[in-house]
Short mmCIF file of C-alpha atoms in Angstrom, two decimals:
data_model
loop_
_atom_site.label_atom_id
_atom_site.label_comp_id
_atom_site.label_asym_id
_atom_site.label_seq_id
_atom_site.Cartn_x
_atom_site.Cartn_y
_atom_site.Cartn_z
CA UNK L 1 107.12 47.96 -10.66
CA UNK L 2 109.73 49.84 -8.33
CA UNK L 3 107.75 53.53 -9.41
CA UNK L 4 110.34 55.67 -7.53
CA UNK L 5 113.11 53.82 -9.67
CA UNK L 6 111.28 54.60 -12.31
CA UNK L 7 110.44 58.34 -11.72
CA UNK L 8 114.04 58.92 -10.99
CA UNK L 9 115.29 57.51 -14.37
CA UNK L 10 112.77 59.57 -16.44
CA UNK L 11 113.33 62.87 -14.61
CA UNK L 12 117.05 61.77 -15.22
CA UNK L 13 116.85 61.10 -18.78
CA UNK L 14 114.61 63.89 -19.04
CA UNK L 15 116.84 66.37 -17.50
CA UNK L 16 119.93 66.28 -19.61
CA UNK L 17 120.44 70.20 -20.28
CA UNK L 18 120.44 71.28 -23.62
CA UNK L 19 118.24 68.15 -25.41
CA UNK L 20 115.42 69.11 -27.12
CA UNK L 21 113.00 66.75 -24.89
CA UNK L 22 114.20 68.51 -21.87
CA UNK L 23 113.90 71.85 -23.28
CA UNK L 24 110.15 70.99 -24.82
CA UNK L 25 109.45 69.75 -21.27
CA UNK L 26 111.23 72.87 -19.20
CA UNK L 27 109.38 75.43 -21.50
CA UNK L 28 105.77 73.05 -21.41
CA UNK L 29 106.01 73.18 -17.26
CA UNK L 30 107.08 76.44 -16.80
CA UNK L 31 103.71 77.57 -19.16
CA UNK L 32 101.86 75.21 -17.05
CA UNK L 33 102.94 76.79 -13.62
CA UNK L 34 101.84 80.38 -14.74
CA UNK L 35 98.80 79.42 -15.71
CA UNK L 36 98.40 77.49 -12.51
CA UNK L 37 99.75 80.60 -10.77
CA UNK L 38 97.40 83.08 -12.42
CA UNK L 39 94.44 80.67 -11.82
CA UNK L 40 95.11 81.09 -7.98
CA UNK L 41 95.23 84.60 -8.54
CA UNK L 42 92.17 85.07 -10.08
CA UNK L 43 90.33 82.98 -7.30
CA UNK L 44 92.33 84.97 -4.57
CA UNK L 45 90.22 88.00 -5.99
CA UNK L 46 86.80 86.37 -6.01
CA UNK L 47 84.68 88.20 -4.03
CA UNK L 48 82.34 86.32 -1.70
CA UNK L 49 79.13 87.77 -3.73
CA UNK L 50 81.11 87.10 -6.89
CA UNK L 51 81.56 83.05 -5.38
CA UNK L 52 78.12 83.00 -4.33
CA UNK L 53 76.66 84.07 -7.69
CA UNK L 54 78.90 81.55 -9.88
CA UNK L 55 77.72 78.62 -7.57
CA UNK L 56 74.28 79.55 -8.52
CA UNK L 57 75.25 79.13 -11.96
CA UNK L 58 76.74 76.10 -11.23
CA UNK L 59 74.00 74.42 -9.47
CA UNK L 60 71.28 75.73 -12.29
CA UNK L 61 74.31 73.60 -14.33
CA UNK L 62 73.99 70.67 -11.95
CA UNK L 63 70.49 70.52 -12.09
CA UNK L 64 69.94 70.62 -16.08
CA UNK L 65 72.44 68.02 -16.14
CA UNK L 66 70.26 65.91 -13.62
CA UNK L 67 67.40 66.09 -15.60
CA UNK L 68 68.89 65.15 -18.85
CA UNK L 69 70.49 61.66 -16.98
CA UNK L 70 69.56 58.04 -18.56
CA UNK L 71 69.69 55.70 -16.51
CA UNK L 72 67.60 52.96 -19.11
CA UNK L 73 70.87 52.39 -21.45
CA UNK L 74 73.74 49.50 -21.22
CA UNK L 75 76.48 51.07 -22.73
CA UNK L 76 79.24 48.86 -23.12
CA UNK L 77 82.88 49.79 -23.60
CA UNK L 78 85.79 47.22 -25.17
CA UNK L 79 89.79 47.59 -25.51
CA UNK L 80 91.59 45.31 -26.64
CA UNK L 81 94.76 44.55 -24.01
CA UNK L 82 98.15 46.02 -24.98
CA UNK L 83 96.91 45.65 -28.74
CA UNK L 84 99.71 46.35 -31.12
CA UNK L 85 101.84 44.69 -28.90
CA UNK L 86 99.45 41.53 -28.86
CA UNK L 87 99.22 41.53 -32.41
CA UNK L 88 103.67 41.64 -32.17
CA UNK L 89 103.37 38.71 -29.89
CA UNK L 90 100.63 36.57 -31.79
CA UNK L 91 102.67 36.80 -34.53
CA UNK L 92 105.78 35.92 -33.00
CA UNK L 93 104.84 33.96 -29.77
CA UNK L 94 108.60 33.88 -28.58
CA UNK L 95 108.26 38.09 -27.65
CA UNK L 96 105.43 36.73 -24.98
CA UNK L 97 108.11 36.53 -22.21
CA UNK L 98 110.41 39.60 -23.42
CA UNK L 99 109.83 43.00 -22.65
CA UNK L 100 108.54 44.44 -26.06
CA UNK L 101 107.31 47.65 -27.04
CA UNK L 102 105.83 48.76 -30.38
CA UNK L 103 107.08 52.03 -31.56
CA UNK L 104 110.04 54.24 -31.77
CA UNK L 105 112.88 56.11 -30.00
CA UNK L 106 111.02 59.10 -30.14
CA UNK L 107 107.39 57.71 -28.73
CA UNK L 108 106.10 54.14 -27.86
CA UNK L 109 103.09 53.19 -29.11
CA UNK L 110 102.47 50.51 -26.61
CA UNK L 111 103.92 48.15 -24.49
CA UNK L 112 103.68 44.26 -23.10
CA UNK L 113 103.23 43.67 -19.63
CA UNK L 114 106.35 42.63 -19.02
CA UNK L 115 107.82 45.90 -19.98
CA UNK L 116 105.39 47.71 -17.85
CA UNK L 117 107.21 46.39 -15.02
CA UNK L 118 109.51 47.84 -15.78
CA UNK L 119 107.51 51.18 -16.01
CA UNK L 120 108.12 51.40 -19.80
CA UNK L 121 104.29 52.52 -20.63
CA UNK L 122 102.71 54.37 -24.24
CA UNK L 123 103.47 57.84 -25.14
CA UNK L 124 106.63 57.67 -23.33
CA UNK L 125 109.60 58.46 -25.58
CA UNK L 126 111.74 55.35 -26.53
CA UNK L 127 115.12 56.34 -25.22
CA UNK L 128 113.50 56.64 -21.83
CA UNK L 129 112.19 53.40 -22.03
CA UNK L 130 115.41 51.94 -23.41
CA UNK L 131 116.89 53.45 -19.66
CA UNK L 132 114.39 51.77 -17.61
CA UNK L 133 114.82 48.61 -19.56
CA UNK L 134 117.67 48.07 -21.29
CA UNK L 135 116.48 44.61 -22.38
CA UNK L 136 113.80 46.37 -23.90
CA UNK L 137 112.63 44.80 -27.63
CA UNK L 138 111.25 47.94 -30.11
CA UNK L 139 109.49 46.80 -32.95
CA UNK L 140 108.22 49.17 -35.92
CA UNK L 141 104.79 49.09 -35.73
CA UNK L 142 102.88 47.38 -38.38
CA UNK L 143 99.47 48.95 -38.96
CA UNK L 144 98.29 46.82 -41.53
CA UNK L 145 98.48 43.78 -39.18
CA UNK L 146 96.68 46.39 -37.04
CA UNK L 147 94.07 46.35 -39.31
CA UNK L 148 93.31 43.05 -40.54
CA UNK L 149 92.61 41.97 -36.48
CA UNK L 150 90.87 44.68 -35.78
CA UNK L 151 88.13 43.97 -38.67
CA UNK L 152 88.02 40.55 -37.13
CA UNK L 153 87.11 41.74 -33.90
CA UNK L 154 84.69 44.31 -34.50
CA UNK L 155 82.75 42.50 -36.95
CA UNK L 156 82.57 40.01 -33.72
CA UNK L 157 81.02 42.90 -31.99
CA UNK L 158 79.65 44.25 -34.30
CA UNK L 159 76.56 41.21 -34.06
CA UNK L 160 75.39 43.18 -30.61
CA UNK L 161 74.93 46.52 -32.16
CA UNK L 162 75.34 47.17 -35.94
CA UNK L 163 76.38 50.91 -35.23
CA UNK L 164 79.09 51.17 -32.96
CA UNK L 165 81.41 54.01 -32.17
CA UNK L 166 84.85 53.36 -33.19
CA UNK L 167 87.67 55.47 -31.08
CA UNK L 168 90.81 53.95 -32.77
CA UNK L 169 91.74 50.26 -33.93
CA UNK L 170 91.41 48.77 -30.85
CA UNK L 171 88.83 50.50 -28.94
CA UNK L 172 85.05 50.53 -29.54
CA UNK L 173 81.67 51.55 -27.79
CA UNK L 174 78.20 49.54 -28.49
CA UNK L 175 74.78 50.97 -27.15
CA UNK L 176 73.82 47.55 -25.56
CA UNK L 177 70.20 47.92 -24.76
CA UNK L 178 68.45 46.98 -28.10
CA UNK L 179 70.03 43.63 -28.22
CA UNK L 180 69.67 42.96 -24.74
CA UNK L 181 65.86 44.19 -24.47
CA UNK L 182 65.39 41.52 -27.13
CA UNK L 183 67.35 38.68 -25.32
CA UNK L 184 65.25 39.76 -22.17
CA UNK L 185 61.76 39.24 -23.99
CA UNK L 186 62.37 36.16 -25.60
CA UNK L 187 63.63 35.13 -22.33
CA UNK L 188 60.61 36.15 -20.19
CA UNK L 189 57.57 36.16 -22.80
CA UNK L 190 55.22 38.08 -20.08
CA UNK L 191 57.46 40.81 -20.23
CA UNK L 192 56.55 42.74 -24.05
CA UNK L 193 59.11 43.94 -25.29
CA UNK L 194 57.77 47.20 -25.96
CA UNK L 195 56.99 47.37 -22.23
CA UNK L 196 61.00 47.31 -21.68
CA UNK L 197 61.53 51.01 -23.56
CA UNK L 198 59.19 52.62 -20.80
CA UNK L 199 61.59 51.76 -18.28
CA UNK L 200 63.16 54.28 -16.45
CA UNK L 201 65.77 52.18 -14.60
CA UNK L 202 66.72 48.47 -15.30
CA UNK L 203 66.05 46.00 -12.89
CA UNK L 204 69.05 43.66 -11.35
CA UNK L 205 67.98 41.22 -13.76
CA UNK L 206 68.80 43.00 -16.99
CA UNK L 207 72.31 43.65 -15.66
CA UNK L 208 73.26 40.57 -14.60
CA UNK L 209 71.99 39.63 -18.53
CA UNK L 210 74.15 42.56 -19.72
CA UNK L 211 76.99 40.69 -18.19
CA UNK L 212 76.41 37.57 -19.64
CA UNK L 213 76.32 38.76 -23.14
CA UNK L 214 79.43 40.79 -22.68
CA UNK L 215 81.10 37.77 -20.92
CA UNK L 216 80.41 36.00 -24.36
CA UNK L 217 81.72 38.71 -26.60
CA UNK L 218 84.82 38.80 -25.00
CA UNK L 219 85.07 34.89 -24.75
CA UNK L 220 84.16 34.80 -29.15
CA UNK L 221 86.72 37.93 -29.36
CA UNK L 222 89.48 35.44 -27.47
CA UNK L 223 88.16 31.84 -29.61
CA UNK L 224 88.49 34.24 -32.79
CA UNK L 225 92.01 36.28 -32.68
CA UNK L 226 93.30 34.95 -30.11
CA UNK L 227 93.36 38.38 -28.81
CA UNK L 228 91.88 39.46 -25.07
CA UNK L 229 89.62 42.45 -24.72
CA UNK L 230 88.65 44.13 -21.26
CA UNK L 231 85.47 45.32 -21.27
CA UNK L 232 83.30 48.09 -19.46
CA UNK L 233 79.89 48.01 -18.87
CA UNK L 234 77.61 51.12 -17.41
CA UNK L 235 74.64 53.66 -18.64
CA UNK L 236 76.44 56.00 -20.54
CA UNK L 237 80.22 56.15 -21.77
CA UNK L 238 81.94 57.81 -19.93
CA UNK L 239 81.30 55.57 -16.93
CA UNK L 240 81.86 52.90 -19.29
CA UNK L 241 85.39 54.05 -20.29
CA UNK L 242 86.82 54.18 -16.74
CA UNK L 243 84.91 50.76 -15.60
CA UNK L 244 87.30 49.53 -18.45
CA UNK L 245 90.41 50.09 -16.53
CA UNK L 246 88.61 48.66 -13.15
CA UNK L 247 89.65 45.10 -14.44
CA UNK L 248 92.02 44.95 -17.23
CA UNK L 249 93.94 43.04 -18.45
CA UNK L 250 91.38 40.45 -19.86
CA UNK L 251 88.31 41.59 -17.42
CA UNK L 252 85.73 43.07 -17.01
CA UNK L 253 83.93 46.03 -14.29
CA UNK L 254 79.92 46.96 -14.08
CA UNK L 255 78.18 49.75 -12.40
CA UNK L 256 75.15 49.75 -13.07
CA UNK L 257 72.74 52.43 -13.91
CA UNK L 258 71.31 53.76 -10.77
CA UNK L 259 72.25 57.10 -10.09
CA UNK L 260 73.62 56.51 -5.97
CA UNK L 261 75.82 53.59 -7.35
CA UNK L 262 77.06 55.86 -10.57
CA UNK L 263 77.67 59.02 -7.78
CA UNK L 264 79.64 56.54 -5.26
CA UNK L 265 81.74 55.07 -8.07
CA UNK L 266 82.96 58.47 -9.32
CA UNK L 267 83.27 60.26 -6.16
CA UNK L 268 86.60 58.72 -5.13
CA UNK L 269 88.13 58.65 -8.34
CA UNK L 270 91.00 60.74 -9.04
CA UNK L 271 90.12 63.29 -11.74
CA UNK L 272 93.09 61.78 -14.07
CA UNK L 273 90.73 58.95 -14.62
CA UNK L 274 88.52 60.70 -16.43
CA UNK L 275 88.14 61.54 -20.24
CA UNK L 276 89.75 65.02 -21.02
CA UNK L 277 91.78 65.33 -17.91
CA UNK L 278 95.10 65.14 -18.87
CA UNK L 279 98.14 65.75 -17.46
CA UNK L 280 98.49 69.84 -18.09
CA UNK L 281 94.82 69.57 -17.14
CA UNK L 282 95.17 67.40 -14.22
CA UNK L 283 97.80 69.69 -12.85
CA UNK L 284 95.63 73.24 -12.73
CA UNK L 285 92.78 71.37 -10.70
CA UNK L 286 95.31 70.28 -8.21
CA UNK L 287 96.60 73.62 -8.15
CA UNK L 288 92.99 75.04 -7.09
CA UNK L 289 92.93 72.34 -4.44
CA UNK L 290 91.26 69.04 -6.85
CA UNK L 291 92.33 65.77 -6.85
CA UNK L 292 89.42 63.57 -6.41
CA UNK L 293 85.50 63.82 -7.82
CA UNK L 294 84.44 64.84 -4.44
CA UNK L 295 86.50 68.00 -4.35
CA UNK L 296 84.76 69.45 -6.98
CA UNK L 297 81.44 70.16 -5.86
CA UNK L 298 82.90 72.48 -2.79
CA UNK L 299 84.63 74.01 -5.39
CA UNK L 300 82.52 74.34 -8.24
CA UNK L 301 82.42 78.16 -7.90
CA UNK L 302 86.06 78.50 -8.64
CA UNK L 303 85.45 76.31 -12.15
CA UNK L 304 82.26 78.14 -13.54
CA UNK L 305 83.68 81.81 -12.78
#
């Protein structure tokens, strides 16, 4: 992916005076930059007794949160690799090697990976894609082929936990620990199962297990659709979620419930990686100086007042 080709020929095609994406986008970053502007104001003001008092706030924050943390659950998030365009291809095998993207002119749904060399990528509108690859294939989506693989998949994971939490058609979160408790106690019989609630923290042992059993889900997802999933496996979901990009396409990333390995994974993320920062979002905390996890604690005055 040449990414300053690409940024060029989106700014381009995004910059054509007088269209209504450019105008959306003029009038959505000019909004932006006076909030981010009136943000730096208000922090300008701050006070030094006014800083000290909302970090006090903050840590009382920092410290409920600590005391509410689980570190005795396998949470394990799956999604399903460029899905409605996998579905396009598994239907048609001879779009494998094309670049392909499902959607429209006016957004794309999803794209292949060949494409995404290209830097065509989802939510992008289509005639921008169409500039950074002309070659580009744009198929109408077809949700009810959406559908029908999706129920084949989940009711493959579905056997781990019997309740999971369904964010769209191709992305799912199962609460791990029940099955795997079991597969642990039959496994070692002097360990009661019972015993296996009280814990606080999972030993290695359990996680390498968790592995294994989300190993074979994925492998049954593949042997059954056809389909790959990339998988993310932690004690809670948010962790999950971003372990889920760690590896993808077809993989899989584990941190593992101990709280110095959870606080070393986030630190150096950027804060784009995580759920509910988006762009606009993403944006103001750079303006205040945040980029990364780590900034924020130096900074967590400026966020709670």
């Amino acid at each position: 992916l040449d990414t300053d080709r690409a940024n060029k020929l989106i700014k381009l095609a995004g910059s054509r005076r007088g269209s209504r994406f450019y105008e959306f986008q003029d009038k959505r970053q000019k909004r932006i930059d006076n909030q981010i502007t009136d943000l730096l104001a208000k922090a300008q003001k701050l006070d030094e007794q006014k800083r000290r008092t909302a970090e006090k706030r903050a840590d009382a924050m920092l410290l409920e949160m600590d005391a509410q943390r689980k570190l005795n659950k396998v949470i394990v998030h799956f999604d399903m690799d460029m899905f409605f365009a996998a579905c396009e291809i598994k239907a048609d095998p001879s779009l494998a090697e094309k670049p392909m993207a499902v959607g429209s002119m006016a957004m794309i749904s999803t794209s292949n990976y060949v494409a995404r060399k290209f830097g065509v990528r989802s939510a992008m509108a289509g005639f921008i894609a169409k500039r950074l690859c002309p070659e580009l294939v744009l198929i109408t989506p077809h949700m009810s082929r959406y559908k029908e693989e999706s129920d084949v998949i989940m009711a493959v994971i579905q056997e781990y936990d019997p309740n999971p939490s369904s964010a769209s058609l191709d992305e799912v979160y199962i609460d791990l620990t029940d099955y795997l408790f079991q597969a642990y106690s039959q496994a070692n019989p002097e360990t009661p199962l019972q015993d296996l609630y009280k814990l606080q923290e999972l030993p290695d042992a359990m996680w390498t297990m968790a592995w294994e059993i989300v190993a074979t889900i994925r492998q049954r997802v593949f042997e059954t659709s056809k389909l790959t999933v990339s998988a993310g496996i932690s004690c809670n979901t948010m962790v999950a979620k971003i372990c889920t990009d760690m590896n993808k396409p077809n993989g899989q990333y584990m941190v593992k419930g101990r709280k110095d390995e959870v606080m070393e994974f986030v630190s150096g993320l950027k804060l784009r990686k995580f759920p509910g920062v988006g762009p606009v979002r993403g944006q103001m905390l750079a303006g205040l100086g945040m980029e990364t996890a780590k900034d924020i604690f130096p900074k967590r005055g400026l966020i709670v007042a």
